[in-house]
Short mmCIF file of C-alpha atoms in Angstrom, two decimals:
data_model
loop_
_atom_site.label_atom_id
_atom_site.label_comp_id
_atom_site.label_asym_id
_atom_site.label_seq_id
_atom_site.Cartn_x
_atom_site.Cartn_y
_atom_site.Cartn_z
CA MET X 1 230.71 104.45 156.06
CA SER X 2 233.20 104.60 153.28
CA GLN X 3 232.44 102.25 150.32
CA GLN X 4 234.61 99.60 148.95
CA ALA X 5 236.20 100.20 145.56
CA ASP X 6 235.23 96.91 144.18
CA ASN X 7 231.33 97.37 145.17
CA ILE X 8 230.48 100.88 144.79
CA LYS X 9 226.69 101.56 145.36
CA PRO X 10 224.54 104.23 143.97
CA SER X 11 222.34 106.21 146.47
CA TYR X 12 219.80 103.37 145.89
CA PRO X 13 220.57 100.77 147.57
CA LEU X 14 223.23 102.61 149.35
CA PHE X 15 220.95 104.19 151.63
CA ARG X 16 219.22 101.06 152.43
CA ASP X 17 222.11 99.70 154.32
CA ASP X 18 221.49 99.53 157.85
CA GLU X 19 224.18 101.98 158.95
CA TYR X 20 222.62 104.69 156.71
CA LYS X 21 218.88 103.62 157.80
CA ASP X 22 220.24 104.27 161.39
CA MET X 23 221.80 107.63 160.51
CA LEU X 24 218.73 109.01 158.60
CA ALA X 25 216.47 108.03 161.35
CA ARG X 26 218.70 109.88 164.07
CA LYS X 27 218.72 112.89 161.90
CA ARG X 28 214.89 112.80 161.49
CA ASP X 29 214.40 112.55 165.15
CA ASP X 30 217.05 114.91 166.11
CA PHE X 31 216.61 117.71 163.47
CA GLU X 32 213.44 117.58 161.64
CA GLU X 33 210.88 118.10 164.24
CA LYS X 34 208.78 115.74 162.47
CA HIS X 35 205.03 115.55 163.20
CA PRO X 36 203.67 112.35 164.68
CA GLN X 37 203.31 109.62 161.89
CA GLU X 38 199.45 109.29 162.89
CA LYS X 39 199.02 113.12 161.87
CA ILE X 40 200.89 112.64 158.69
CA ASP X 41 198.75 109.76 157.87
CA GLU X 42 195.60 111.48 158.76
CA VAL X 43 196.42 114.59 156.60
CA PHE X 44 197.63 112.30 153.61
CA ALA X 45 194.16 110.45 153.76
CA TRP X 46 192.18 113.81 153.88
CA SER X 47 194.15 115.17 150.81
CA THR X 48 192.78 112.32 148.80
CA SER X 49 189.01 113.15 149.52
CA LEU X 50 186.37 114.93 147.85
CA GLU X 51 186.34 117.36 150.75
CA TYR X 52 189.85 118.23 149.88
CA GLN X 53 189.40 118.30 146.30
CA GLU X 54 186.68 121.06 146.60
CA LEU X 55 189.08 123.26 148.52
CA ASN X 56 191.96 122.38 146.08
CA PHE X 57 189.89 123.42 143.15
CA GLN X 58 189.24 126.97 145.00
CA ARG X 59 192.99 127.76 145.01
CA GLU X 60 193.84 130.88 143.32
CA ALA X 61 197.28 132.35 144.63
CA LEU X 62 199.20 129.26 144.43
CA THR X 63 200.57 126.84 141.55
CA ILE X 64 201.85 123.44 142.47
CA ASN X 65 203.75 121.58 139.86
CA PRO X 66 202.04 123.58 136.79
CA ALA X 67 202.51 121.07 133.93
CA LYS X 68 204.22 123.84 131.84
CA ALA X 69 207.54 125.78 131.61
CA CYS X 70 208.12 129.46 130.91
CA GLN X 71 208.55 131.44 127.74
CA PRO X 72 212.21 131.74 127.31
CA LEU X 73 212.64 127.86 127.25
CA GLY X 74 210.43 127.71 124.20
CA ALA X 75 212.22 130.67 122.55
CA VAL X 76 215.49 128.69 122.95
CA LEU X 77 214.23 125.55 121.32
CA CYS X 78 212.86 127.56 118.47
CA ALA X 79 216.22 129.22 117.93
CA LEU X 80 217.88 125.72 118.02
CA GLY X 81 215.99 124.90 114.97
CA PHE X 82 217.83 127.52 112.84
CA GLU X 83 221.13 126.85 111.01
CA LYS X 84 224.21 128.32 112.96
CA THR X 85 222.13 130.09 115.22
CA MET X 86 223.10 130.85 119.02
CA PRO X 87 220.16 131.27 121.09
CA TYR X 88 220.75 134.22 123.51
CA VAL X 89 218.84 134.77 126.75
CA HIS X 90 218.89 138.57 128.08
CA GLY X 91 219.03 137.79 131.60
CA SER X 92 220.73 136.16 134.69
CA GLN X 93 223.06 133.14 134.07
CA GLY X 94 220.90 130.95 136.29
CA CYS X 95 217.77 131.36 133.94
CA VAL X 96 219.99 130.18 130.94
CA ALA X 97 221.37 127.38 133.04
CA TYR X 98 217.92 126.07 133.89
CA PHE X 99 217.06 125.94 130.19
CA ARG X 100 220.24 124.33 129.21
CA THR X 101 219.67 121.48 131.95
CA TYR X 102 216.18 121.26 131.35
CA PHE X 103 216.66 120.24 127.55
CA ASN X 104 219.88 118.23 128.43
CA ARG X 105 217.92 116.06 130.63
CA HIS X 106 215.27 115.34 128.04
CA PHE X 107 217.24 115.13 125.06
CA LYS X 108 220.51 113.74 126.52
CA GLU X 109 222.50 116.17 124.38
CA PRO X 110 224.69 119.26 125.16
CA ILE X 111 222.63 122.42 124.51
CA SER X 112 224.23 125.37 123.23
CA CYS X 113 222.62 128.71 124.48
CA VAL X 114 224.25 131.76 126.07
CA SER X 115 223.12 134.69 128.46
CA ASP X 116 224.43 138.24 129.16
CA SER X 117 224.59 137.43 132.91
CA MET X 118 222.55 140.29 134.23
CA THR X 119 222.95 140.75 138.03
CA GLU X 120 221.72 143.37 140.69
CA ASP X 121 223.50 146.42 138.89
CA ALA X 122 221.68 145.49 135.51
CA ALA X 123 218.43 145.05 137.43
CA VAL X 124 218.73 148.57 138.79
CA PHE X 125 220.41 150.47 135.88
CA GLY X 126 219.08 148.24 132.72
CA GLY X 127 221.01 145.70 130.80
CA GLN X 128 222.39 147.75 127.81
CA GLN X 129 225.89 147.05 128.45
CA ASN X 130 225.39 143.52 129.22
CA MET X 131 223.52 143.34 125.81
CA LYS X 132 226.54 145.07 124.00
CA ASP X 133 229.29 142.89 125.57
CA GLY X 134 227.15 139.86 125.39
CA LEU X 135 226.61 139.93 121.79
CA ALA X 136 230.10 140.87 120.78
CA ASN X 137 231.55 138.00 123.15
CA CYS X 138 228.89 135.45 121.57
CA LYS X 139 229.74 136.20 117.92
CA ALA X 140 233.53 136.20 118.70
CA THR X 141 233.44 133.08 120.97
CA TYR X 142 231.10 130.73 119.14
CA LYS X 143 230.95 132.29 115.59
CA PRO X 144 227.33 131.68 115.06
CA GLU X 145 225.71 133.10 111.73
CA MET X 146 222.80 134.55 113.83
CA ILE X 147 222.05 135.35 117.32
CA ALA X 148 218.40 135.02 118.52
CA VAL X 149 217.50 137.03 121.58
CA SER X 150 214.92 136.46 124.18
CA THR X 151 214.19 137.79 127.72
CA THR X 152 213.60 136.53 131.04
CA CYS X 153 211.74 138.01 134.16
CA MET X 154 214.34 140.29 135.40
CA ALA X 155 214.71 142.06 131.82
CA GLU X 156 210.96 142.30 131.25
CA VAL X 157 210.28 143.53 134.92
CA ILE X 158 212.53 146.51 134.48
CA GLY X 159 211.21 147.11 131.10
CA ASP X 160 214.62 146.59 128.83
CA ASP X 161 213.95 147.46 125.19
CA LEU X 162 215.39 144.68 122.96
CA ASN X 163 214.85 146.65 119.65
CA ALA X 164 216.63 149.70 121.18
CA PHE X 165 219.52 147.77 122.83
CA ILE X 166 220.30 145.75 119.72
CA ASN X 167 220.30 148.72 117.47
CA ASN X 168 222.44 150.62 119.89
CA ALA X 169 224.85 147.44 120.03
CA LYS X 170 225.13 147.64 116.25
CA LYS X 171 225.44 151.55 116.00
CA ASP X 172 228.33 151.27 118.48
CA GLY X 173 230.20 148.52 116.59
CA PHE X 174 229.77 145.79 118.97
CA VAL X 175 228.36 143.56 116.37
CA PRO X 176 227.94 144.45 112.47
CA ASP X 177 224.97 146.47 111.17
CA ASP X 178 223.95 143.82 108.91
CA TYR X 179 224.36 140.79 111.15
CA PRO X 180 221.21 139.01 112.04
CA VAL X 181 219.86 139.60 115.54
CA PRO X 182 216.22 138.77 115.67
CA TYR X 183 214.55 139.11 119.14
CA ALA X 184 211.48 138.20 120.96
CA HIS X 185 210.04 139.70 124.28
CA THR X 186 209.31 136.50 126.53
CA PRO X 187 208.41 137.25 129.95
CA SER X 188 208.23 134.19 132.00
CA PHE X 189 205.36 135.41 134.25
CA VAL X 190 202.79 135.15 131.52
CA GLY X 191 202.10 132.40 128.98
CA SER X 192 204.16 129.12 128.78
CA HIS X 193 206.98 127.67 126.91
CA VAL X 194 204.45 127.25 123.74
CA THR X 195 203.88 130.99 123.84
CA GLY X 196 207.72 131.52 123.88
CA TRP X 197 208.24 129.34 120.87
CA ASP X 198 205.34 131.31 118.97
CA ASN X 199 206.93 134.67 119.90
CA MET X 200 210.59 133.66 118.98
CA PHE X 201 209.44 132.24 115.54
CA GLU X 202 207.47 135.32 114.76
CA GLY X 203 210.58 137.42 115.65
CA ILE X 204 212.75 135.57 113.43
CA ALA X 205 210.28 135.33 110.54
CA ARG X 206 209.67 139.30 110.75
CA TYR X 207 213.12 140.17 110.89
CA PHE X 208 213.70 138.20 107.57
CA THR X 209 210.66 138.99 105.74
CA LEU X 210 208.77 142.00 106.93
CA LYS X 211 210.72 144.50 104.91
CA THR X 212 211.38 142.45 102.02
CA MET X 213 207.87 141.45 100.41
CA ASP X 214 207.87 143.61 97.38
CA ASP X 215 209.38 140.74 95.37
CA LYS X 216 207.51 137.91 97.06
CA VAL X 217 204.84 135.89 95.11
CA VAL X 218 202.71 133.33 96.85
CA GLY X 219 203.10 129.92 95.39
CA SER X 220 206.38 130.94 93.32
CA ASN X 221 208.54 128.45 95.04
CA HIS X 222 206.19 125.50 94.62
CA LYS X 223 206.63 124.43 98.10
CA LEU X 224 204.72 124.25 101.33
CA ASN X 225 206.06 125.84 104.68
CA ILE X 226 205.77 123.33 107.48
CA VAL X 227 205.81 125.08 111.05
CA PRO X 228 206.17 122.61 113.98
CA GLY X 229 205.78 124.73 117.10
CA PHE X 230 207.21 123.62 120.35
CA GLU X 231 208.00 119.87 119.43
CA THR X 232 210.22 117.54 121.43
CA TYR X 233 209.53 114.21 119.62
CA LEU X 234 212.42 114.28 117.22
CA GLY X 235 210.65 111.41 115.25
CA ASN X 236 207.79 113.81 114.36
CA PHE X 237 210.15 115.83 112.26
CA ARG X 238 211.29 112.73 110.61
CA VAL X 239 207.73 111.25 109.76
CA ILE X 240 206.27 114.64 108.52
CA LYS X 241 209.32 114.94 106.15
CA ARG X 242 209.16 111.26 105.02
CA MET X 243 205.34 111.38 104.14
CA LEU X 244 205.89 114.53 102.17
CA LYS X 245 208.92 112.91 100.39
CA GLU X 246 206.63 109.90 99.56
CA MET X 247 204.07 112.37 98.05
CA ASP X 248 207.05 114.15 96.29
CA VAL X 249 206.12 117.49 97.82
CA GLY X 250 208.46 120.35 98.13
CA TYR X 251 208.76 121.75 101.63
CA SER X 252 210.44 123.99 103.86
CA PHE X 253 210.68 122.98 107.71
CA LEU X 254 210.67 126.50 109.49
CA SER X 255 212.67 125.70 112.58
CA ASP X 256 214.16 122.27 112.42
CA PRO X 257 216.20 121.16 115.44
CA ASP X 258 216.23 117.40 114.28
CA GLU X 259 220.07 117.09 113.84
CA VAL X 260 221.40 119.51 116.50
CA LEU X 261 219.44 117.70 119.33
CA ASP X 262 220.31 114.21 118.03
CA THR X 263 224.00 114.34 117.08
CA PRO X 264 226.14 111.12 116.73
CA ALA X 265 228.78 110.08 119.00
CA ASP X 266 231.66 109.89 116.26
CA GLY X 267 234.46 111.91 117.84
CA GLN X 268 233.33 115.20 116.28
CA PHE X 269 231.46 117.90 118.47
CA ARG X 270 228.83 119.64 116.60
CA MET X 271 227.71 122.96 118.23
CA TYR X 272 225.69 123.60 115.00
CA ALA X 273 224.11 120.77 113.06
CA GLY X 274 221.49 121.01 110.46
CA GLY X 275 218.62 123.60 111.08
CA THR X 276 216.49 125.97 108.72
CA THR X 277 218.69 127.91 106.82
CA GLN X 278 218.46 131.83 106.32
CA ASP X 279 217.71 131.56 102.68
CA GLN X 280 214.65 129.11 103.43
CA ILE X 281 213.16 131.63 105.81
CA LYS X 282 213.81 134.38 103.59
CA ASP X 283 212.02 132.31 100.72
CA ALA X 284 209.09 131.35 102.99
CA PRO X 285 206.62 133.98 101.90
CA ASN X 286 206.99 132.51 98.17
CA ALA X 287 205.42 129.14 99.37
CA ILE X 288 201.97 127.80 98.18
CA SER X 289 200.79 127.84 101.94
CA THR X 290 202.05 127.45 105.53
CA LEU X 291 200.79 124.49 107.56
CA LEU X 292 200.94 124.86 111.45
CA LEU X 293 201.37 121.43 112.82
CA GLN X 294 200.24 122.80 116.24
CA PRO X 295 197.64 125.64 115.57
CA TRP X 296 196.67 126.21 119.19
CA GLN X 297 200.09 127.34 120.31
CA LEU X 298 200.82 129.62 117.24
CA ASP X 299 198.71 132.66 117.22
CA LYS X 300 201.43 135.31 116.54
CA THR X 301 202.89 133.01 113.80
CA ARG X 302 199.29 132.68 112.17
CA LYS X 303 198.88 136.53 112.20
CA LEU X 304 202.31 137.03 110.54
CA VAL X 305 201.81 134.25 107.88
CA GLU X 306 198.34 135.55 107.09
CA GLY X 307 199.06 139.34 107.41
CA THR X 308 202.50 139.68 106.01
CA TRP X 309 203.13 136.71 103.83
CA GLN X 310 199.48 136.59 102.48
CA HIS X 311 199.17 132.84 102.97
CA THR X 312 195.79 131.32 103.63
CA VAL X 313 196.49 128.94 106.61
CA PRO X 314 194.48 125.90 106.43
CA LYS X 315 192.28 125.07 109.38
CA LEU X 316 193.87 121.53 110.41
CA ASN X 317 194.41 120.04 113.70
CA ILE X 318 197.82 118.45 114.88
CA PRO X 319 197.96 115.37 112.73
CA MET X 320 197.72 112.58 115.26
CA GLY X 321 195.72 109.50 115.14
CA LEU X 322 193.91 108.34 112.10
CA ASP X 323 191.35 110.92 111.09
CA TRP X 324 193.59 114.16 111.64
CA THR X 325 196.54 112.33 109.62
CA ASP X 326 194.02 111.68 106.95
CA GLU X 327 193.00 115.54 107.03
CA PHE X 328 196.65 116.69 106.90
CA LEU X 329 197.65 114.45 103.94
CA MET X 330 194.57 115.38 102.16
CA LYS X 331 195.06 118.94 102.53
CA VAL X 332 198.76 118.64 101.33
CA SER X 333 197.56 116.75 98.51
CA GLU X 334 194.97 119.36 97.62
CA LEU X 335 197.47 122.23 97.87
CA SER X 336 200.40 120.52 96.24
CA GLY X 337 198.41 118.70 93.47
CA GLN X 338 200.20 115.52 94.16
CA GLU X 339 198.39 112.25 95.05
CA ILE X 340 198.62 110.38 98.19
CA PRO X 341 200.65 107.41 97.14
CA ASP X 342 199.85 103.88 97.73
CA SER X 343 202.95 103.52 100.32
CA LEU X 344 200.85 105.77 102.64
CA ALA X 345 197.61 104.24 102.06
CA LYS X 346 199.08 100.98 103.05
CA GLU X 347 200.56 102.43 106.07
CA ARG X 348 197.15 103.56 106.99
CA GLY X 349 195.62 100.23 106.40
CA ARG X 350 198.16 98.88 108.73
CA LEU X 351 197.46 101.24 111.49
CA VAL X 352 193.61 100.49 111.01
CA ASP X 353 194.54 96.74 111.42
CA MET X 354 196.50 97.42 114.77
CA MET X 355 193.32 99.51 115.88
CA THR X 356 191.23 96.51 115.25
CA ASP X 357 193.80 93.96 116.76
CA SER X 358 193.94 95.96 120.07
CA HIS X 359 190.45 97.30 120.43
CA THR X 360 189.32 94.70 122.92
CA TRP X 361 192.22 95.58 125.29
CA LEU X 362 191.47 99.20 125.04
CA HIS X 363 188.01 99.66 124.74
CA GLY X 364 186.28 101.18 127.92
CA LYS X 365 189.70 101.89 129.41
CA ARG X 366 189.74 105.23 131.35
CA PHE X 367 192.62 107.63 130.99
CA ALA X 368 193.70 110.86 132.72
CA LEU X 369 195.96 112.97 130.60
CA TRP X 370 197.77 116.36 130.56
CA GLY X 371 200.13 118.29 128.52
CA ASP X 372 200.27 121.08 126.00
CA PRO X 373 196.97 121.99 124.28
CA ASP X 374 197.78 120.66 120.81
CA PHE X 375 199.09 117.34 122.30
CA VAL X 376 196.26 116.83 124.63
CA MET X 377 193.72 117.51 122.06
CA GLY X 378 195.43 114.97 119.58
CA MET X 379 195.44 112.42 122.31
CA VAL X 380 191.79 112.92 123.24
CA LYS X 381 190.86 112.39 119.50
CA PHE X 382 193.08 109.21 119.23
CA LEU X 383 191.79 107.69 122.40
CA LEU X 384 188.08 108.28 121.24
CA GLU X 385 189.12 106.60 117.81
CA LEU X 386 190.47 103.43 119.92
CA GLY X 387 187.39 103.14 121.92
CA ALA X 388 189.09 104.24 125.18
CA GLU X 389 187.55 107.12 127.43
CA PRO X 390 189.60 110.15 128.08
CA VAL X 391 187.97 111.30 131.62
CA HIS X 392 190.06 113.85 133.07
CA ILE X 393 191.76 116.13 130.55
CA LEU X 394 194.19 119.04 131.75
CA ALA X 395 196.11 121.62 130.01
CA ASN X 396 197.71 124.45 132.18
CA ASN X 397 198.21 126.65 129.09
CA GLY X 398 195.00 125.94 127.49
CA ASN X 399 192.44 128.83 126.78
CA LYS X 400 188.89 129.03 126.79
CA ARG X 401 188.31 128.56 123.01
CA TRP X 402 190.51 125.31 123.52
CA LYS X 403 188.51 124.08 126.32
CA LYS X 404 185.29 124.40 124.31
CA ALA X 405 186.84 122.65 121.13
CA VAL X 406 187.76 119.76 123.38
CA GLU X 407 184.23 119.56 125.06
CA ALA X 408 182.81 119.50 121.38
CA LEU X 409 185.16 116.77 120.55
CA LEU X 410 184.26 114.72 123.66
CA GLU X 411 180.38 115.25 122.81
CA SER X 412 180.95 113.85 119.30
CA SER X 413 181.78 110.40 120.48
CA PRO X 414 179.83 108.04 122.87
CA TYR X 415 183.40 107.52 124.60
CA GLY X 416 183.65 111.11 125.46
CA LYS X 417 180.63 111.27 127.90
CA SER X 418 182.66 111.06 130.84
CA GLY X 419 185.27 113.68 129.96
CA THR X 420 185.95 116.80 131.92
CA VAL X 421 188.19 119.46 130.66
CA HIS X 422 190.58 121.66 133.01
CA THR X 423 192.42 124.78 131.93
CA GLY X 424 194.74 126.87 134.24
CA LYS X 425 195.03 123.77 136.63
CA ASP X 426 198.12 121.89 137.74
CA LEU X 427 199.28 118.47 138.70
CA TRP X 428 198.15 118.99 142.22
CA HIS X 429 194.74 119.14 140.85
CA MET X 430 195.19 116.20 138.61
CA ARG X 431 196.33 114.28 141.75
CA SER X 432 192.83 115.25 143.42
CA LEU X 433 190.95 113.97 140.41
CA VAL X 434 192.71 110.64 140.23
CA PHE X 435 191.80 109.94 143.84
CA THR X 436 188.24 110.99 143.82
CA ASP X 437 187.42 109.40 140.29
CA LYS X 438 190.03 106.74 139.76
CA PRO X 439 191.03 106.23 136.17
CA ASP X 440 192.96 103.20 134.83
CA PHE X 441 195.88 105.05 133.59
CA MET X 442 197.50 108.41 133.41
CA ILE X 443 199.06 109.90 130.17
CA GLY X 444 201.64 112.48 130.75
CA ASN X 445 205.18 113.59 131.51
CA SER X 446 207.58 112.37 134.03
CA TYR X 447 206.18 114.23 136.89
CA GLY X 448 203.18 112.33 137.11
CA LYS X 449 205.24 109.55 138.62
CA PHE X 450 204.81 111.37 142.07
CA ILE X 451 200.88 110.94 141.39
CA GLN X 452 201.39 107.50 140.89
CA ARG X 453 203.45 106.86 144.05
CA ASP X 454 200.72 108.75 146.09
CA THR X 455 198.07 106.65 144.75
CA LEU X 456 200.00 103.41 145.40
CA HIS X 457 201.00 104.57 148.90
CA LYS X 458 197.18 104.67 149.72
CA GLY X 459 197.14 100.95 148.60
CA LYS X 460 197.59 99.04 145.70
CA GLU X 461 193.89 98.92 144.49
CA PHE X 462 194.20 102.75 144.30
CA GLU X 463 197.36 103.13 142.13
CA VAL X 464 197.09 104.60 138.91
CA PRO X 465 199.98 103.94 136.63
CA LEU X 466 201.56 106.56 134.40
CA ILE X 467 202.17 106.04 130.56
CA ARG X 468 205.06 108.66 129.76
CA LEU X 469 203.82 110.71 126.77
CA GLY X 470 204.69 114.37 126.38
CA PHE X 471 207.33 116.64 127.72
CA PRO X 472 209.60 116.50 129.76
CA ILE X 473 210.49 112.83 129.92
CA PHE X 474 213.50 112.90 132.41
CA ASP X 475 213.34 109.38 134.06
CA ARG X 476 213.48 107.28 130.94
CA HIS X 477 215.73 107.01 127.87
CA HIS X 478 215.27 107.67 124.15
CA LEU X 479 211.55 108.35 124.22
CA HIS X 480 212.22 111.76 122.65
CA ARG X 481 213.59 109.99 119.34
CA GLN X 482 209.85 108.21 119.11
CA THR X 483 206.92 109.61 116.84
CA THR X 484 203.43 110.73 117.94
CA LEU X 485 202.35 112.24 114.40
CA GLY X 486 201.10 110.68 111.60
CA TYR X 487 200.18 106.91 110.87
CA GLU X 488 203.59 105.91 112.23
CA GLY X 489 203.09 108.12 115.38
CA ALA X 490 199.66 106.61 115.95
CA MET X 491 201.04 103.20 115.70
CA GLN X 492 203.81 103.83 118.32
CA ILE X 493 201.20 105.45 120.70
CA LEU X 494 198.80 102.55 120.19
CA THR X 495 201.52 100.16 120.82
CA THR X 496 202.64 102.04 124.01
CA LEU X 497 198.90 101.96 125.47
CA VAL X 498 197.85 98.54 124.65
CA ASN X 499 201.10 97.14 126.30
CA ALA X 500 200.95 99.29 129.23
CA VAL X 501 197.30 97.58 129.73
CA LEU X 502 198.80 94.20 129.20
CA GLU X 503 201.57 94.87 131.63
CA ARG X 504 199.32 95.98 134.21
CA LEU X 505 197.13 92.77 133.36
CA ASP X 506 200.28 90.73 134.04
CA GLU X 507 201.07 92.48 137.12
CA GLU X 508 197.75 91.78 138.53
CA THR X 509 197.76 88.02 137.59
CA ARG X 510 200.82 86.85 138.87
CA GLY X 511 199.71 85.15 141.90
CA MET X 512 200.26 81.46 141.58
CA GLN X 513 197.24 79.33 141.61
CA SER X 514 195.12 82.25 142.52
CA THR X 515 195.19 84.82 139.67
CA ASP X 516 197.06 83.23 137.34
CA TYR X 517 194.42 80.93 135.68
CA ASN X 518 193.41 83.02 132.60
CA TYR X 519 196.36 85.31 131.44
CA ASP X 520 199.58 83.62 131.65
CA LEU X 521 199.76 84.09 127.86
CA VAL X 522 197.49 86.46 126.48
CA ARG X 523 195.96 85.03 123.17
#
């Protein structure tokens, strides 16, 4: 079964060669103790039924494909957004390998992050010595100007105290006393990646500002603070910066991984590139106000900004789609005193023109969608603006207040009458929903492809295509560079949605002299 050097095949189509098909069949027959195919088909069919859905939604002790990740993953992303900062995970080596791999597969970039490699002895006696040696080694080897520490399940279960451990490491000379080592407790068994981002940002902001507020004056630096939250579309950092620049508004982006997650291939390795500087975070309390781009995921950040920095945080939604981008820009104009320029007014007009052009193809189309709370709410809002119908809406890490807010949004539009909102549910619940109440499309991350495969397995007429928007996107390239925020992001989302509809129409009308009469070239 050796391959030929001049014809190397990947696993597909290699495993479709007769010899491999025969080998796999013998392995299945001899070792797998497979159930009869008739039984497999019977169970599959039952798993697509309303009866199964009712049982599925009664699940309490099991999560299947949760549509979220764990807290330390978000903490790592937050830390990557600060200049010359090394994310440091107090936990096992396997955990940090998972975080690095997860981001590497999404961004297609090397991800810098270290751990102090806790093993069985640390799990019994605590990780104090791991912390001391780890901080010293990290500083000596990678020469960061800041180390941002988060925790994993192991450290949280045994109750390791990061504040005490870090102070002891400084007291014993493993790192200098004035060396920045902010931290956040990020237990993986509660919350999600967006919680971890919030915890880490609050930890960094508290470290640099909590004890230095005496000389701070709100508004004295004439800037706006922008806090992105857990954001994996690099174009979103760029579009917000562009709009603020066009308005001639001074700003500080607090946690900005735009450069470190998109470094050029020019022969130079950049372990650290760009990011929010320590001076910027120290100066943040002097800003006019702080705008939270994803307010549903930034509870701790809001409390620190309002309670310690004494900022009035505007009640805004994520600036997705037409209306909420308008709200964002009008609030920026109000706070800064700067007018919204003609360039952004023209950009808005082009979006309205695009929405009008595509309305006939999106009107009445039914979408199932999932993701993080702010993203999902923004998508629901924009779908309603387009005349589309969001029907199955799921955020595993959404809370009761968020659910009520989305339901109120649905009630505000005639296109929201069929929408149902689910929190604490996973993609196996979503699978049931798309079988029993079929939408036209799904919007979500790469894991939705398995739902699409299952719907297709039942029959072509049951297939629900996946439109890849969200995080993570592992099975497509370069989507992380796109934009979902602002008018520009709305244009890109609209283009993605309407062309998915037209691609599906092409697929359904390719039969020569049978279905190809009307749509060979859509006018």
